[in-house]
Short mmCIF file of C-alpha atoms in Angstrom, two decimals:
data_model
loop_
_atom_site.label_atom_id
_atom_site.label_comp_id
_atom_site.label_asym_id
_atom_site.label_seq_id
_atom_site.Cartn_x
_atom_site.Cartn_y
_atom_site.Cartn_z
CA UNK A 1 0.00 0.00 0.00
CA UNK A 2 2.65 2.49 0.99
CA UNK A 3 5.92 2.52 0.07
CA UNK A 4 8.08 2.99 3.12
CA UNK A 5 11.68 2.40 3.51
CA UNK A 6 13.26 1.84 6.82
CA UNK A 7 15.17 5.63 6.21
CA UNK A 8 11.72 7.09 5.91
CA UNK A 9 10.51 5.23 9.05
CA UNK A 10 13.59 6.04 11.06
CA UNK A 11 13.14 9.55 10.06
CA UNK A 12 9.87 9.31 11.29
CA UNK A 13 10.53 8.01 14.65
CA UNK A 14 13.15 10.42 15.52
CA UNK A 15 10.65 13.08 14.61
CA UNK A 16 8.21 11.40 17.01
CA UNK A 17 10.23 10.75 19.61
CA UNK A 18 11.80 14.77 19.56
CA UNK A 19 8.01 15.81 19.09
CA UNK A 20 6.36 13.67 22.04
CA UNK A 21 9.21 13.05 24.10
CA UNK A 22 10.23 9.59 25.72
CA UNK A 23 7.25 9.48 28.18
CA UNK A 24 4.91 9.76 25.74
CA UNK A 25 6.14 8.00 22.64
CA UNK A 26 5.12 4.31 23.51
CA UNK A 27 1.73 5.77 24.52
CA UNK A 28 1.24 7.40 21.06
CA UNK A 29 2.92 3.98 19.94
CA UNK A 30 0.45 1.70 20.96
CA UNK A 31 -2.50 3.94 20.45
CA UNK A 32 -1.60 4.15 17.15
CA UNK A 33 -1.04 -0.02 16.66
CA UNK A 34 -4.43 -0.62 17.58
CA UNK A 35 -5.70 2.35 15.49
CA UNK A 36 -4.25 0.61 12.72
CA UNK A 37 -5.35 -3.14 13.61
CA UNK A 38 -8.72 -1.81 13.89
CA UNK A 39 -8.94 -0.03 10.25
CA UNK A 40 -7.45 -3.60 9.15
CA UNK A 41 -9.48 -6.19 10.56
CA UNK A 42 -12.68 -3.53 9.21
CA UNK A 43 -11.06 -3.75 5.52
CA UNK A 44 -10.72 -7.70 6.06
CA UNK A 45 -14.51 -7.56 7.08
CA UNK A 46 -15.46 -5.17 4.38
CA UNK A 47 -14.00 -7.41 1.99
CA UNK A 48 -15.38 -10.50 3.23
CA UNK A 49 -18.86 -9.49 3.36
CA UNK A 50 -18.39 -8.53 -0.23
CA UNK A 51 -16.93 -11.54 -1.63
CA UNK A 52 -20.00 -13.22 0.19
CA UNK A 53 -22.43 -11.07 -1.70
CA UNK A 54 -20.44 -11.39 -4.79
CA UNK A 55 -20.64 -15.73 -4.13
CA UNK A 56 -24.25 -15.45 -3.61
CA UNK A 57 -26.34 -17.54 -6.33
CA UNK A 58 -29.62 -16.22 -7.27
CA UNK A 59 -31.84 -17.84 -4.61
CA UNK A 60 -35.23 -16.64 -6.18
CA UNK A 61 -34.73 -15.75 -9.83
CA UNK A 62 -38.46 -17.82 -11.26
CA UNK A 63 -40.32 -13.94 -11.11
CA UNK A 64 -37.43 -12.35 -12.90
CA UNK A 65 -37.37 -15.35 -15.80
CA UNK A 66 -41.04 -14.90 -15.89
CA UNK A 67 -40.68 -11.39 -16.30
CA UNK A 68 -38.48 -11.78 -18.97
CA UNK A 69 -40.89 -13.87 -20.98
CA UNK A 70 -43.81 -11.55 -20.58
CA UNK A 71 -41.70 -9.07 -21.73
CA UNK A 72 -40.31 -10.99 -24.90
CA UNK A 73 -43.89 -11.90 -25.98
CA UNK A 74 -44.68 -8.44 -26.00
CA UNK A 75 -42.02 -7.44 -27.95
CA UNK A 76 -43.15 -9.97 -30.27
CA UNK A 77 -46.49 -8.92 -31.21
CA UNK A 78 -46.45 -6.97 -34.02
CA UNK A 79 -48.77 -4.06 -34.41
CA UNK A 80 -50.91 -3.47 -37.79
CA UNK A 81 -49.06 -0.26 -39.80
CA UNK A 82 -51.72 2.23 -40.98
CA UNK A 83 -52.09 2.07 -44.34
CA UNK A 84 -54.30 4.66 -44.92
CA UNK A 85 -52.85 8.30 -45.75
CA UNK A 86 -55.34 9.84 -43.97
CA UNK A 87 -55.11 8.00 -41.31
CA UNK A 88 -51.73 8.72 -40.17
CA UNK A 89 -52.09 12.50 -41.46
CA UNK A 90 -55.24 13.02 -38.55
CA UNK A 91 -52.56 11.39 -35.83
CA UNK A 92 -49.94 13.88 -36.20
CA UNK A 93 -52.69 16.87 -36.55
CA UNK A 94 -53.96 15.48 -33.37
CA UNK A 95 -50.62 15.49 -31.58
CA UNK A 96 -49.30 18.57 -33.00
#
């Protein structure tokens, strides 16, 4: 995820530890572990839970095939065309 060298955390810790002093350092240490183990073991969950809903089968997919096939015999009834001139000239007078 990040890139860090053991220069950049050494540079880090001396930072820390002339920043917070020795007292405080392992405090800010261990605070900041469990910060960290806590945002990991949420991204393992996270992921989990959606590789489970990824996995899932379709448990209840008979009203969607239905569906489907209503839909596909509706598509294939065909409509008469008009025919007549007039017809289709009074439809757009109508609409206009």
């Amino acid at each position: 995820m990040f890139e860090v060298g053991f220069s950049e955390m050494l540079l880090v810790g001396i930072v820390a530890l002339l920043v917070l002093g020795p007292e405080r350092l392992p405090v800010a240490a261990r605070t900041l572990g469990r910060g960290l183990g806590q945002a990991r073991r949420a991204m393992q969950g996270l992921r989990a839970q959606m590789e489970r809903e990824i996995d899932m089968p379709n448990l209840d997919s008979a009203p969607l095939q239905r569906l489907e096939q209503e839909l596909r015999q509706g598509i294939s009834l065909k409509a008469e065309p008009a025919t007549d001139a007039a017809t289709v000239t009074v439809i757009r007078e109508t609409t206009s």
